[in-house]
Amino acid sequence: WCNDEYRHGESFALIMRANPKLLQGHNVWWIRFFLLAVYATMYVRDHRRPILHHAMGLDSTAYDQEVFRITNAITQQVFPIALDIDHKDFRSGLDKMVEIAEAFDLAKSQSGPIARLQQAWHGARATLQFVRLYFLPVKSQALNPQVRLRPIW
């Protein structure tokens, strides 16, 4: 979280707010997809490769939850929706994504037609789990007319 990221974020916010249609209608579904893709990718990556967090004495789950909270507070300044990271099924859904990624990687480490079928199966499971997370309720908010990101932490 550096100043450059905030400048990029402010530029992005200005572009989005200068084109209000980007924040309305079917684009809200794309915003939802973007946010979930970022959160799910980070969570799965951090839990599949926890070496850095362990080296710093951090728990990957606690770290990711804090990053989600900070990121949600930032996105609420730009987007008309935010993921409900406190929903009872959000974290368990991400944990399921980690389990599926592990099973996929195990199948990928093997060869032959059974391994390819297992990869396809786990890919389908991951897609279904992502869809489940996608359709969890989100939080809606009115956008502040002042387009400027406030530091959150």
PDB file of C-alpha atoms in Angstrom:
ATOM      1  CA  TRP A   1       0.000   0.000   0.000  1.00  0.00           C
ATOM      2  CA  CYS A   2       2.047   2.879  -1.216  1.00  0.00           C
ATOM      3  CA  ASN A   3       1.350   6.403  -2.378  1.00  0.00           C
ATOM      4  CA  ASP A   4       1.700   5.388  -6.030  1.00  0.00           C
ATOM      5  CA  GLU A   5      -1.115   2.883  -5.582  1.00  0.00           C
ATOM      6  CA  TYR A   6      -3.327   5.617  -4.186  1.00  0.00           C
ATOM      7  CA  ARG A   7      -2.516   7.880  -7.112  1.00  0.00           C
ATOM      8  CA  HIS A   8      -3.385   5.050  -9.489  1.00  0.00           C
ATOM      9  CA  GLY A   9      -6.550   4.413  -7.500  1.00  0.00           C
ATOM     10  CA  GLU A  10      -7.523   8.080  -7.615  1.00  0.00           C
ATOM     11  CA  SER A  11      -6.962   8.161 -11.366  1.00  0.00           C
ATOM     12  CA  PHE A  12      -9.059   5.027 -11.751  1.00  0.00           C
ATOM     13  CA  ALA A  13     -11.786   6.504  -9.528  1.00  0.00           C
ATOM     14  CA  LEU A  14     -11.845   9.702 -11.598  1.00  0.00           C
ATOM     15  CA  ILE A  15     -12.134   7.744 -14.830  1.00  0.00           C
ATOM     16  CA  MET A  16     -14.969   5.638 -13.407  1.00  0.00           C
ATOM     17  CA  ARG A  17     -16.792   8.625 -11.939  1.00  0.00           C
ATOM     18  CA  ALA A  18     -16.324  10.726 -15.105  1.00  0.00           C
ATOM     19  CA  ASN A  19     -18.217   7.980 -16.935  1.00  0.00           C
ATOM     20  CA  PRO A  20     -21.157   7.215 -14.619  1.00  0.00           C
ATOM     21  CA  LYS A  21     -22.467   4.542 -16.979  1.00  0.00           C
ATOM     22  CA  LEU A  22     -19.458   2.446 -15.991  1.00  0.00           C
ATOM     23  CA  LEU A  23     -20.906   2.221 -12.470  1.00  0.00           C
ATOM     24  CA  GLN A  24     -24.486   1.405 -13.419  1.00  0.00           C
ATOM     25  CA  GLY A  25     -26.638  -1.313 -14.953  1.00  0.00           C
ATOM     26  CA  HIS A  26     -24.971  -4.487 -16.107  1.00  0.00           C
ATOM     27  CA  ASN A  27     -21.549  -3.024 -15.327  1.00  0.00           C
ATOM     28  CA  VAL A  28     -22.290  -3.578 -11.632  1.00  0.00           C
ATOM     29  CA  TRP A  29     -22.143  -7.318 -12.390  1.00  0.00           C
ATOM     30  CA  TRP A  30     -18.673  -6.820 -13.906  1.00  0.00           C
ATOM     31  CA  ILE A  31     -17.582  -4.817 -10.846  1.00  0.00           C
ATOM     32  CA  ARG A  32     -18.773  -7.687  -8.663  1.00  0.00           C
ATOM     33  CA  PHE A  33     -16.831 -10.165 -10.825  1.00  0.00           C
ATOM     34  CA  PHE A  34     -13.682  -8.029 -10.703  1.00  0.00           C
ATOM     35  CA  LEU A  35     -13.767  -7.652  -6.916  1.00  0.00           C
ATOM     36  CA  LEU A  36     -14.406 -11.347  -6.299  1.00  0.00           C
ATOM     37  CA  ALA A  37     -11.734 -12.410  -8.783  1.00  0.00           C
ATOM     38  CA  VAL A  38      -9.159 -10.205  -7.022  1.00  0.00           C
ATOM     39  CA  TYR A  39     -10.130 -11.413  -3.529  1.00  0.00           C
ATOM     40  CA  ALA A  40     -10.364 -15.103  -4.470  1.00  0.00           C
ATOM     41  CA  THR A  41      -7.075 -15.052  -6.369  1.00  0.00           C
ATOM     42  CA  MET A  42      -5.256 -13.427  -3.467  1.00  0.00           C
ATOM     43  CA  TYR A  43      -6.769 -15.777  -0.891  1.00  0.00           C
ATOM     44  CA  VAL A  44      -6.004 -18.954  -2.852  1.00  0.00           C
ATOM     45  CA  ARG A  45      -2.492 -17.773  -3.743  1.00  0.00           C
ATOM     46  CA  ASP A  46      -1.679 -16.754  -0.169  1.00  0.00           C
ATOM     47  CA  HIS A  47      -2.929 -20.060   1.229  1.00  0.00           C
ATOM     48  CA  ARG A  48      -1.214 -22.177  -1.415  1.00  0.00           C
ATOM     49  CA  ARG A  49       2.122 -20.365  -0.919  1.00  0.00           C
ATOM     50  CA  PRO A  50       2.234 -19.204   2.709  1.00  0.00           C
ATOM     51  CA  ILE A  51       6.040 -19.078   2.974  1.00  0.00           C
ATOM     52  CA  LEU A  52       6.293 -15.280   2.963  1.00  0.00           C
ATOM     53  CA  HIS A  53       3.585 -14.858   5.593  1.00  0.00           C
ATOM     54  CA  HIS A  54       5.140 -17.527   7.802  1.00  0.00           C
ATOM     55  CA  ALA A  55       8.560 -15.885   7.465  1.00  0.00           C
ATOM     56  CA  MET A  56       7.052 -12.622   8.732  1.00  0.00           C
ATOM     57  CA  GLY A  57       5.140 -14.372  11.521  1.00  0.00           C
ATOM     58  CA  LEU A  58       1.769 -13.725   9.898  1.00  0.00           C
ATOM     59  CA  ASP A  59      -1.245 -15.964   9.613  1.00  0.00           C
ATOM     60  CA  SER A  60      -2.388 -15.967   5.961  1.00  0.00           C
ATOM     61  CA  THR A  61      -6.076 -16.058   6.857  1.00  0.00           C
ATOM     62  CA  ALA A  62      -5.893 -13.193   9.353  1.00  0.00           C
ATOM     63  CA  TYR A  63      -3.706 -11.185   6.960  1.00  0.00           C
ATOM     64  CA  ASP A  64      -6.088 -11.708   4.045  1.00  0.00           C
ATOM     65  CA  GLN A  65      -9.114 -10.766   6.145  1.00  0.00           C
ATOM     66  CA  GLU A  66      -7.423  -7.499   7.108  1.00  0.00           C
ATOM     67  CA  VAL A  67      -6.514  -6.787   3.483  1.00  0.00           C
ATOM     68  CA  PHE A  68     -10.139  -7.518   2.518  1.00  0.00           C
ATOM     69  CA  ARG A  69     -11.355  -5.018   5.114  1.00  0.00           C
ATOM     70  CA  ILE A  70      -8.974  -2.307   3.921  1.00  0.00           C
ATOM     71  CA  THR A  71      -9.711  -3.026   0.271  1.00  0.00           C
ATOM     72  CA  ASN A  72     -13.464  -3.010   0.884  1.00  0.00           C
ATOM     73  CA  ALA A  73     -13.199   0.388   2.555  1.00  0.00           C
ATOM     74  CA  ILE A  74     -11.282   1.668  -0.471  1.00  0.00           C
ATOM     75  CA  THR A  75     -13.631   0.161  -3.044  1.00  0.00           C
ATOM     76  CA  GLN A  76     -16.624   1.695  -1.282  1.00  0.00           C
ATOM     77  CA  GLN A  77     -15.173   5.044  -2.323  1.00  0.00           C
ATOM     78  CA  VAL A  78     -15.182   4.032  -5.993  1.00  0.00           C
ATOM     79  CA  PHE A  79     -17.863   1.407  -6.627  1.00  0.00           C
ATOM     80  CA  PRO A  80     -21.568   1.323  -5.808  1.00  0.00           C
ATOM     81  CA  ILE A  81     -21.171  -2.151  -4.287  1.00  0.00           C
ATOM     82  CA  ALA A  82     -18.752  -3.971  -2.015  1.00  0.00           C
ATOM     83  CA  LEU A  83     -18.421  -7.649  -1.280  1.00  0.00           C
ATOM     84  CA  ASP A  84     -19.966  -8.753   1.999  1.00  0.00           C
ATOM     85  CA  ILE A  85     -16.788 -10.220   3.446  1.00  0.00           C
ATOM     86  CA  ASP A  86     -18.578 -10.844   6.751  1.00  0.00           C
ATOM     87  CA  HIS A  87     -21.235 -13.060   5.172  1.00  0.00           C
ATOM     88  CA  LYS A  88     -21.219 -16.447   6.877  1.00  0.00           C
ATOM     89  CA  ASP A  89     -20.422 -18.275   3.614  1.00  0.00           C
ATOM     90  CA  PHE A  90     -17.729 -15.946   2.258  1.00  0.00           C
ATOM     91  CA  ARG A  91     -14.665 -17.267   4.056  1.00  0.00           C
ATOM     92  CA  SER A  92     -15.778 -20.901   3.966  1.00  0.00           C
ATOM     93  CA  GLY A  93     -16.298 -20.480   0.220  1.00  0.00           C
ATOM     94  CA  LEU A  94     -12.763 -19.172  -0.179  1.00  0.00           C
ATOM     95  CA  ASP A  95     -11.449 -22.058   1.942  1.00  0.00           C
ATOM     96  CA  LYS A  96     -13.264 -24.421  -0.420  1.00  0.00           C
ATOM     97  CA  MET A  97     -11.506 -22.727  -3.345  1.00  0.00           C
ATOM     98  CA  VAL A  98      -8.165 -23.475  -1.653  1.00  0.00           C
ATOM     99  CA  GLU A  99      -9.113 -27.150  -1.218  1.00  0.00           C
ATOM    100  CA  ILE A 100     -10.134 -27.384  -4.871  1.00  0.00           C
ATOM    101  CA  ALA A 101      -6.882 -25.721  -5.995  1.00  0.00           C
ATOM    102  CA  GLU A 102      -4.903 -28.275  -3.992  1.00  0.00           C
ATOM    103  CA  ALA A 103      -6.855 -31.154  -5.564  1.00  0.00           C
ATOM    104  CA  PHE A 104      -6.381 -29.637  -9.021  1.00  0.00           C
ATOM    105  CA  ASP A 105      -2.628 -29.299  -8.494  1.00  0.00           C
ATOM    106  CA  LEU A 106      -2.415 -32.907  -7.324  1.00  0.00           C
ATOM    107  CA  ALA A 107      -4.231 -34.081 -10.458  1.00  0.00           C
ATOM    108  CA  LYS A 108      -2.003 -31.853 -12.589  1.00  0.00           C
ATOM    109  CA  SER A 109       1.122 -33.476 -11.125  1.00  0.00           C
ATOM    110  CA  GLN A 110      -0.010 -36.811 -12.522  1.00  0.00           C
ATOM    111  CA  SER A 111      -0.249 -37.945 -16.120  1.00  0.00           C
ATOM    112  CA  GLY A 112      -2.707 -39.908 -18.172  1.00  0.00           C
ATOM    113  CA  PRO A 113      -6.359 -39.654 -19.106  1.00  0.00           C
ATOM    114  CA  ILE A 114      -7.636 -40.098 -15.526  1.00  0.00           C
ATOM    115  CA  ALA A 115      -5.492 -37.175 -14.362  1.00  0.00           C
ATOM    116  CA  ARG A 116      -6.861 -35.005 -17.186  1.00  0.00           C
ATOM    117  CA  LEU A 117     -10.418 -35.955 -16.229  1.00  0.00           C
ATOM    118  CA  GLN A 118      -9.645 -35.099 -12.603  1.00  0.00           C
ATOM    119  CA  GLN A 119      -8.275 -31.715 -13.677  1.00  0.00           C
ATOM    120  CA  ALA A 120     -11.445 -31.024 -15.657  1.00  0.00           C
ATOM    121  CA  TRP A 121     -13.563 -32.127 -12.685  1.00  0.00           C
ATOM    122  CA  HIS A 122     -11.714 -29.861 -10.262  1.00  0.00           C
ATOM    123  CA  GLY A 123     -11.842 -26.991 -12.765  1.00  0.00           C
ATOM    124  CA  ALA A 124     -15.616 -27.399 -12.937  1.00  0.00           C
ATOM    125  CA  ARG A 125     -15.796 -27.543  -9.128  1.00  0.00           C
ATOM    126  CA  ALA A 126     -13.767 -24.319  -8.889  1.00  0.00           C
ATOM    127  CA  THR A 127     -16.067 -22.619 -11.399  1.00  0.00           C
ATOM    128  CA  LEU A 128     -19.155 -23.696  -9.464  1.00  0.00           C
ATOM    129  CA  GLN A 129     -17.634 -22.509  -6.177  1.00  0.00           C
ATOM    130  CA  PHE A 130     -16.764 -19.150  -7.723  1.00  0.00           C
ATOM    131  CA  VAL A 131     -20.357 -18.825  -8.961  1.00  0.00           C
ATOM    132  CA  ARG A 132     -21.624 -19.584  -5.443  1.00  0.00           C
ATOM    133  CA  LEU A 133     -19.408 -16.843  -4.039  1.00  0.00           C
ATOM    134  CA  TYR A 134     -20.443 -14.497  -6.841  1.00  0.00           C
ATOM    135  CA  PHE A 135     -24.095 -14.749  -5.905  1.00  0.00           C
ATOM    136  CA  LEU A 136     -23.623 -14.101  -2.193  1.00  0.00           C
ATOM    137  CA  PRO A 137     -25.303 -10.843  -1.169  1.00  0.00           C
ATOM    138  CA  VAL A 138     -23.259  -7.675  -1.653  1.00  0.00           C
ATOM    139  CA  LYS A 139     -23.390  -4.355   0.165  1.00  0.00           C
ATOM    140  CA  SER A 140     -24.715  -1.412  -1.799  1.00  0.00           C
ATOM    141  CA  GLN A 141     -23.849   2.189  -1.041  1.00  0.00           C
ATOM    142  CA  ALA A 142     -24.355   5.611  -2.508  1.00  0.00           C
ATOM    143  CA  LEU A 143     -21.217   7.105  -3.947  1.00  0.00           C
ATOM    144  CA  ASN A 144     -19.740  10.186  -2.341  1.00  0.00           C
ATOM    145  CA  PRO A 145     -19.920  13.099  -4.793  1.00  0.00           C
ATOM    146  CA  GLN A 146     -16.313  13.999  -3.890  1.00  0.00           C
ATOM    147  CA  VAL A 147     -14.035  11.835  -5.996  1.00  0.00           C
ATOM    148  CA  ARG A 148     -10.928  11.485  -3.888  1.00  0.00           C
ATOM    149  CA  LEU A 149      -9.638   8.387  -2.177  1.00  0.00           C
ATOM    150  CA  ARG A 150      -9.094   8.716   1.551  1.00  0.00           C
ATOM    151  CA  PRO A 151      -6.319   6.623   3.083  1.00  0.00           C
ATOM    152  CA  ILE A 152      -7.989   3.901   5.086  1.00  0.00           C
ATOM    153  CA  TRP A 153      -5.373   2.434   7.378  1.00  0.00           C
TER     154      TRP A 153
END
